[in-house]
């Protein structure tokens, strides 16, 4: 029953993602083993949108380690548990809460020993900056504890890079890259301190190949140069090569010849969905304290209020002009949405 419910929710979320993103591209998806326990390790830029993208793009159901801060409200916490999201605590959540991670990490080892897939964002938090921050050692504890307690487990580590065109804008595009799986047993020698260092170093290097990495020490200047070159952030390998070669190998995006047409359809989209837009613009958006959650809340408003407003408006049109006009209104509205988002 649980998985039946999850499939329904995932199907709805998948439709929402289709209408929210201009383009979602997954590269090397086949590299994720289907018949082995897997720990997916990803960079983390875009709030809850990051795990949602993974949840809707794979047939297999994942377990997600999620920052404990989003579990503060009881109703949301119950919902997150249904979606197989597990809270992980950080220092900012209070020193006293860190011991709660012991039970969470133990749950992860049991899940992996049973052949499940667990997703963790080892940077320890989200950040819109296009880089890979130093990794926390929490994921290494899960890996090494699993191999210590269940030595027969053929645990595979799947590095993954999330790359957004512009997570603060709508519509956005995202490119997801998977690296080659890493056999966890190759990093288990029994000397935990050395194993931790080797694991962190290997995964840091893998994520840096799958993600656009702008050095933090001169981030604003480098970002400005890349913006001037109009680079394609959905191609992280080319962006990294551009930085490495002192910006002598620009990777410009194709010129957009449909700017005027896009503006027209996005204006029509705003007018047609004026109530959801007003709720987002004047109620939800001003309350967002972290920019990393802009896309999360915008997506939530879109998939909740968008369909409700469309059905309510269609009902009014139907009552006044008849069923055929209501169906025509829905069809035209969907065409406007597709053209505004996908062009």
Coordinates of C-alpha atoms in Angstrom, one line a residue:
X1 CA 0.0 0.0 0.0
X2 CA 2.9 2.3 0.9
X3 CA 4.5 1.9 -2.5
X4 CA 1.2 2.2 -4.3
X5 CA 0.8 5.6 -2.6
X6 CA 4.4 6.6 -3.4
X7 CA 3.9 5.7 -7.1
X8 CA 0.9 8.0 -7.3
X9 CA 2.7 10.8 -5.6
X10 CA 5.8 10.3 -7.8
X11 CA 3.7 10.3 -10.9
X12 CA 2.1 13.6 -9.9
X13 CA 5.5 15.1 -9.0
X14 CA 6.9 13.9 -12.4
X15 CA 4.1 15.7 -14.2
X16 CA 4.9 18.8 -12.1
X17 CA 8.6 18.6 -12.9
X18 CA 7.7 18.4 -16.6
X19 CA 5.7 21.6 -16.5
X20 CA 8.2 23.3 -14.1
X21 CA 11.5 22.7 -15.8
X22 CA 12.3 23.6 -19.4
X23 CA 14.6 20.6 -19.7
X24 CA 15.7 17.8 -17.4
X25 CA 18.6 15.7 -18.8
X26 CA 20.1 12.7 -17.0
X27 CA 23.5 11.4 -18.3
X28 CA 24.9 7.9 -17.6
X29 CA 21.8 6.8 -15.6
X30 CA 22.8 3.2 -16.5
X31 CA 25.8 3.5 -14.3
X32 CA 23.7 3.2 -11.1
X33 CA 23.6 -0.5 -10.3
X34 CA 20.1 -2.0 -10.2
X35 CA 20.8 -5.2 -8.3
X36 CA 23.3 -4.0 -5.6
X37 CA 23.1 -1.7 -2.6
X38 CA 24.0 1.8 -3.6
X39 CA 24.9 4.9 -1.8
X40 CA 24.3 7.9 -4.1
X41 CA 26.5 10.9 -3.2
X42 CA 25.6 14.2 -4.7
X43 CA 26.4 17.9 -4.5
X44 CA 23.6 20.0 -3.0
X45 CA 22.5 23.4 -4.4
X46 CA 18.8 23.6 -4.7
X47 CA 16.9 22.8 -1.4
X48 CA 14.3 20.0 -1.6
X49 CA 14.3 20.2 -5.4
X50 CA 17.5 18.2 -5.5
X51 CA 16.1 15.0 -3.9
X52 CA 12.8 15.4 -5.7
X53 CA 14.5 15.3 -9.0
X54 CA 16.1 12.0 -8.1
X55 CA 12.9 10.6 -6.6
X56 CA 10.9 11.1 -9.8
X57 CA 13.5 10.2 -12.4
X58 CA 14.2 6.6 -11.2
X59 CA 11.9 3.5 -11.0
X60 CA 13.7 2.4 -7.9
X61 CA 12.6 3.9 -4.6
X62 CA 15.4 5.7 -2.6
X63 CA 15.9 6.6 1.0
X64 CA 17.1 10.2 1.5
X65 CA 19.1 11.7 4.3
X66 CA 17.7 15.2 4.7
X67 CA 18.7 18.0 7.0
X68 CA 16.7 17.8 10.2
X69 CA 15.6 21.4 10.1
X70 CA 12.8 20.6 7.6
X71 CA 11.3 18.1 10.1
X72 CA 10.4 20.7 12.7
X73 CA 6.6 20.7 11.9
X74 CA 4.9 17.4 12.9
X75 CA 2.7 17.2 9.8
X76 CA 5.5 17.8 7.4
X77 CA 7.7 15.3 9.4
X78 CA 5.1 12.6 9.0
X79 CA 4.9 13.3 5.2
X80 CA 8.7 13.2 4.8
X81 CA 8.9 9.9 6.6
X82 CA 6.3 8.5 4.2
X83 CA 8.5 9.7 1.4
X84 CA 11.4 7.7 2.9
X85 CA 13.3 10.8 4.0
X86 CA 15.4 10.5 7.2
X87 CA 16.6 13.4 9.3
X88 CA 20.3 14.0 9.7
X89 CA 21.5 16.5 12.3
X90 CA 24.2 19.1 12.0
X91 CA 26.1 21.2 14.6
X92 CA 23.8 24.1 13.8
X93 CA 20.9 21.9 15.0
X94 CA 22.4 21.8 18.4
X95 CA 25.2 19.6 19.9
X96 CA 22.6 17.7 21.9
X97 CA 20.9 16.5 18.7
X98 CA 24.0 15.1 17.1
X99 CA 23.6 11.8 19.0
X100 CA 20.3 11.3 17.1
X101 CA 22.4 10.6 14.1
X102 CA 23.6 7.3 15.6
X103 CA 20.2 5.7 15.1
X104 CA 19.8 7.3 11.6
X105 CA 23.2 6.0 10.5
X106 CA 22.4 2.6 11.9
X107 CA 19.2 2.6 9.9
X108 CA 21.2 3.4 6.7
X109 CA 23.6 0.5 7.3
X110 CA 20.6 -1.9 7.7
X111 CA 19.0 -0.6 4.5
X112 CA 22.2 -1.0 2.5
X113 CA 22.7 -4.5 3.9
X114 CA 19.3 -5.3 2.5
X115 CA 20.2 -4.0 -1.0
X116 CA 18.4 -0.7 -0.8
X117 CA 19.6 2.7 -2.2
X118 CA 20.3 5.6 0.1
X119 CA 21.0 9.2 -1.1
X120 CA 23.1 11.5 0.9
X121 CA 24.4 15.0 0.2
X122 CA 27.9 14.8 1.8
X123 CA 28.6 18.6 1.7
X124 CA 26.5 18.8 4.8
X125 CA 24.2 21.5 3.6
X126 CA 23.0 23.3 0.5
X127 CA 24.6 26.3 -1.3
X128 CA 23.7 28.0 -4.6
X129 CA 27.3 28.7 -5.4
X130 CA 28.6 26.6 -8.3
X131 CA 31.2 24.6 -6.5
X132 CA 31.8 21.5 -4.5
X133 CA 32.4 22.3 -0.8
X134 CA 34.5 20.2 1.5
X135 CA 32.7 17.0 2.4
X136 CA 31.6 16.0 5.9
X137 CA 32.7 12.6 7.1
X138 CA 29.1 11.4 7.9
X139 CA 28.9 9.4 4.7
X140 CA 32.2 7.7 5.4
X141 CA 30.8 6.5 8.7
X142 CA 27.8 4.9 6.9
X143 CA 30.1 3.2 4.4
X144 CA 32.6 1.9 6.9
X145 CA 29.9 0.9 9.4
X146 CA 28.1 -1.1 6.7
X147 CA 31.2 -3.0 5.7
X148 CA 32.2 -3.6 9.3
X149 CA 28.8 -4.9 10.4
X150 CA 27.8 -6.6 7.1
X151 CA 31.1 -7.5 5.4
X152 CA 29.4 -9.5 2.7
X153 CA 27.6 -6.4 1.4
X154 CA 28.7 -5.4 -2.1
X155 CA 28.2 -1.7 -1.5
X156 CA 28.6 0.6 -4.5
X157 CA 29.1 4.4 -4.3
X158 CA 27.5 6.4 -7.1
X159 CA 28.8 10.0 -7.4
X160 CA 26.3 12.4 -8.9
X161 CA 26.5 16.0 -10.1
X162 CA 23.5 18.3 -10.2
X163 CA 23.9 21.3 -12.5
X164 CA 21.2 24.0 -12.9
X165 CA 21.1 26.7 -15.5
X166 CA 19.7 29.2 -13.0
X167 CA 17.8 27.9 -10.0
X168 CA 16.5 31.3 -9.0
X169 CA 14.6 31.7 -12.3
X170 CA 11.6 30.1 -13.9
X171 CA 11.6 28.1 -16.0
X172 CA 15.0 26.4 -15.2
X173 CA 16.9 23.6 -16.8
X174 CA 19.0 20.9 -15.0
X175 CA 21.6 18.4 -16.1
X176 CA 22.3 15.4 -13.9
X177 CA 25.5 13.5 -14.4
X178 CA 26.5 10.1 -12.9
X179 CA 30.1 9.0 -12.5
X180 CA 31.3 5.4 -12.6
X181 CA 30.3 3.5 -9.5
X182 CA 33.0 3.1 -6.9
X183 CA 33.4 -0.2 -5.0
X184 CA 33.3 0.7 -1.3
X185 CA 35.3 -2.4 -0.4
X186 CA 38.3 -0.9 -2.2
X187 CA 38.5 1.7 0.6
X188 CA 38.0 -0.5 3.5
X189 CA 41.3 -1.6 5.2
X190 CA 40.2 -1.5 8.9
X191 CA 42.3 1.6 9.6
X192 CA 39.4 3.9 9.9
X193 CA 41.2 7.3 9.9
X194 CA 43.1 6.5 6.7
X195 CA 39.9 5.0 5.1
X196 CA 38.0 8.2 5.9
X197 CA 40.6 10.4 4.3
X198 CA 40.8 8.2 1.2
X199 CA 37.0 8.0 0.8
X200 CA 36.5 11.8 1.2
X201 CA 39.3 12.5 -1.3
X202 CA 38.0 10.1 -3.9
X203 CA 34.4 11.3 -3.7
X204 CA 35.4 15.0 -3.7
X205 CA 37.4 14.4 -6.9
X206 CA 34.5 12.5 -8.5
X207 CA 31.9 15.2 -7.7
X208 CA 34.3 17.9 -9.0
X209 CA 34.3 16.2 -12.4
X210 CA 30.5 16.0 -12.5
X211 CA 29.8 19.6 -11.3
X212 CA 30.8 23.1 -12.4
X213 CA 33.4 24.0 -9.8
X214 CA 34.2 27.7 -9.4
X215 CA 37.0 28.3 -6.8
X216 CA 35.7 29.9 -3.6
X217 CA 38.7 32.1 -3.1
X218 CA 37.9 34.3 -6.1
X219 CA 34.3 33.2 -6.7
X220 CA 32.7 36.6 -7.6
X221 CA 35.4 37.5 -10.2
X222 CA 35.4 34.1 -11.8
X223 CA 31.6 33.9 -11.9
X224 CA 31.5 37.4 -13.5
X225 CA 33.9 36.3 -16.3
X226 CA 31.9 33.1 -16.9
X227 CA 28.7 35.1 -17.2
X228 CA 30.3 37.5 -19.6
X229 CA 31.3 34.5 -21.8
X230 CA 27.7 33.2 -21.5
X231 CA 28.9 29.7 -20.6
X232 CA 26.5 26.7 -20.5
X233 CA 26.4 25.6 -16.8
X234 CA 24.6 22.4 -17.9
X235 CA 28.0 21.3 -19.4
X236 CA 30.2 21.2 -16.2
X237 CA 33.2 19.6 -17.9
X238 CA 33.4 22.4 -20.5
X239 CA 32.9 25.1 -17.8
X240 CA 35.7 23.6 -15.7
X241 CA 38.0 23.4 -18.7
X242 CA 37.2 27.1 -19.4
X243 CA 38.3 28.0 -15.9
X244 CA 41.4 25.8 -16.0
X245 CA 42.6 27.3 -19.3
X246 CA 42.2 30.9 -18.0
X247 CA 39.0 31.5 -19.9
X248 CA 40.6 30.9 -23.3
X249 CA 38.2 28.1 -24.2
X250 CA 34.8 29.7 -23.9
X251 CA 31.7 27.5 -24.1
X252 CA 28.9 29.9 -25.0
X253 CA 25.3 28.8 -25.0
X254 CA 23.5 28.9 -28.3
X255 CA 22.0 32.3 -29.0
X256 CA 18.3 32.6 -28.1
X257 CA 16.3 33.8 -31.1
X258 CA 12.9 33.4 -29.4
X259 CA 13.2 36.0 -26.6
X260 CA 10.3 38.1 -27.7
X261 CA 8.0 35.1 -28.2
X262 CA 8.9 33.7 -24.8
X263 CA 8.0 37.0 -23.1
X264 CA 4.6 37.0 -24.8
X265 CA 3.8 33.5 -23.6
X266 CA 5.1 34.0 -20.1
X267 CA 3.0 37.1 -19.8
X268 CA 0.0 35.1 -20.9
X269 CA 0.9 32.4 -18.4
X270 CA 1.0 35.0 -15.6
X271 CA -2.3 36.5 -16.6
X272 CA -4.0 33.1 -16.9
X273 CA -2.7 31.9 -13.5
X274 CA -2.9 35.3 -11.8
X275 CA -4.0 33.9 -8.4
X276 CA -1.2 31.3 -8.0
X277 CA 1.3 34.0 -9.2
X278 CA 0.0 36.5 -6.7
X279 CA 0.3 34.0 -3.8
X280 CA 3.8 33.2 -4.9
X281 CA 4.9 36.8 -5.5
X282 CA 3.3 38.6 -2.6
X283 CA 2.9 35.9 0.1
X284 CA 5.3 32.9 -0.3
X285 CA 8.4 34.5 -1.8
X286 CA 8.8 37.3 0.7
X287 CA 8.9 34.7 3.5
X288 CA 11.8 32.7 2.1
X289 CA 14.9 33.3 4.3
X290 CA 17.3 31.1 2.3
X291 CA 17.7 31.6 -1.5
X292 CA 18.3 27.8 -1.8
X293 CA 14.6 27.3 -1.1
X294 CA 13.3 29.7 -3.7
X295 CA 12.8 26.9 -6.3
X296 CA 11.4 24.5 -3.6
X297 CA 8.6 26.9 -2.6
X298 CA 7.9 28.1 -6.2
X299 CA 7.6 24.4 -7.3
X300 CA 5.3 23.7 -4.3
X301 CA 3.0 26.7 -5.2
X302 CA 3.0 25.6 -8.8
X303 CA 1.9 22.0 -8.3
X304 CA -0.6 22.7 -5.6
X305 CA -2.3 26.0 -6.6
X306 CA -1.7 25.8 -10.4
X307 CA -4.0 22.7 -11.0
X308 CA -6.6 24.0 -8.5
X309 CA -6.8 27.4 -10.2
X310 CA -7.1 25.8 -13.6
X311 CA -9.9 23.5 -12.5
X312 CA -11.7 26.3 -10.7
X313 CA -11.5 28.6 -13.6
X314 CA -12.6 25.8 -16.0
X315 CA -15.6 25.2 -13.8
X316 CA -16.7 28.8 -13.9
X317 CA -16.2 28.9 -17.7
X318 CA -18.2 25.7 -18.0
X319 CA -21.1 27.0 -15.9
X320 CA -21.3 30.2 -18.0
X321 CA -20.5 29.0 -21.5
X322 CA -20.9 25.2 -21.4
X323 CA -18.7 22.1 -21.3
X324 CA -17.1 22.6 -24.7
X325 CA -15.8 26.0 -23.8
X326 CA -14.4 24.7 -20.5
X327 CA -12.5 22.0 -22.3
X328 CA -11.2 24.4 -24.8
X329 CA -10.1 26.7 -22.0
X330 CA -8.2 23.9 -20.3
X331 CA -6.5 22.9 -23.6
X332 CA -5.5 26.4 -24.5
X333 CA -4.2 26.9 -21.0
X334 CA -2.0 23.8 -21.2
X335 CA -0.6 24.9 -24.6
X336 CA 0.3 28.3 -23.1
X337 CA 2.1 26.6 -20.2
X338 CA 4.0 24.3 -22.5
X339 CA 5.1 27.1 -24.8
X340 CA 6.0 29.4 -21.9
X341 CA 8.1 26.7 -20.2
X342 CA 9.6 24.7 -23.1
X343 CA 10.5 27.4 -25.6

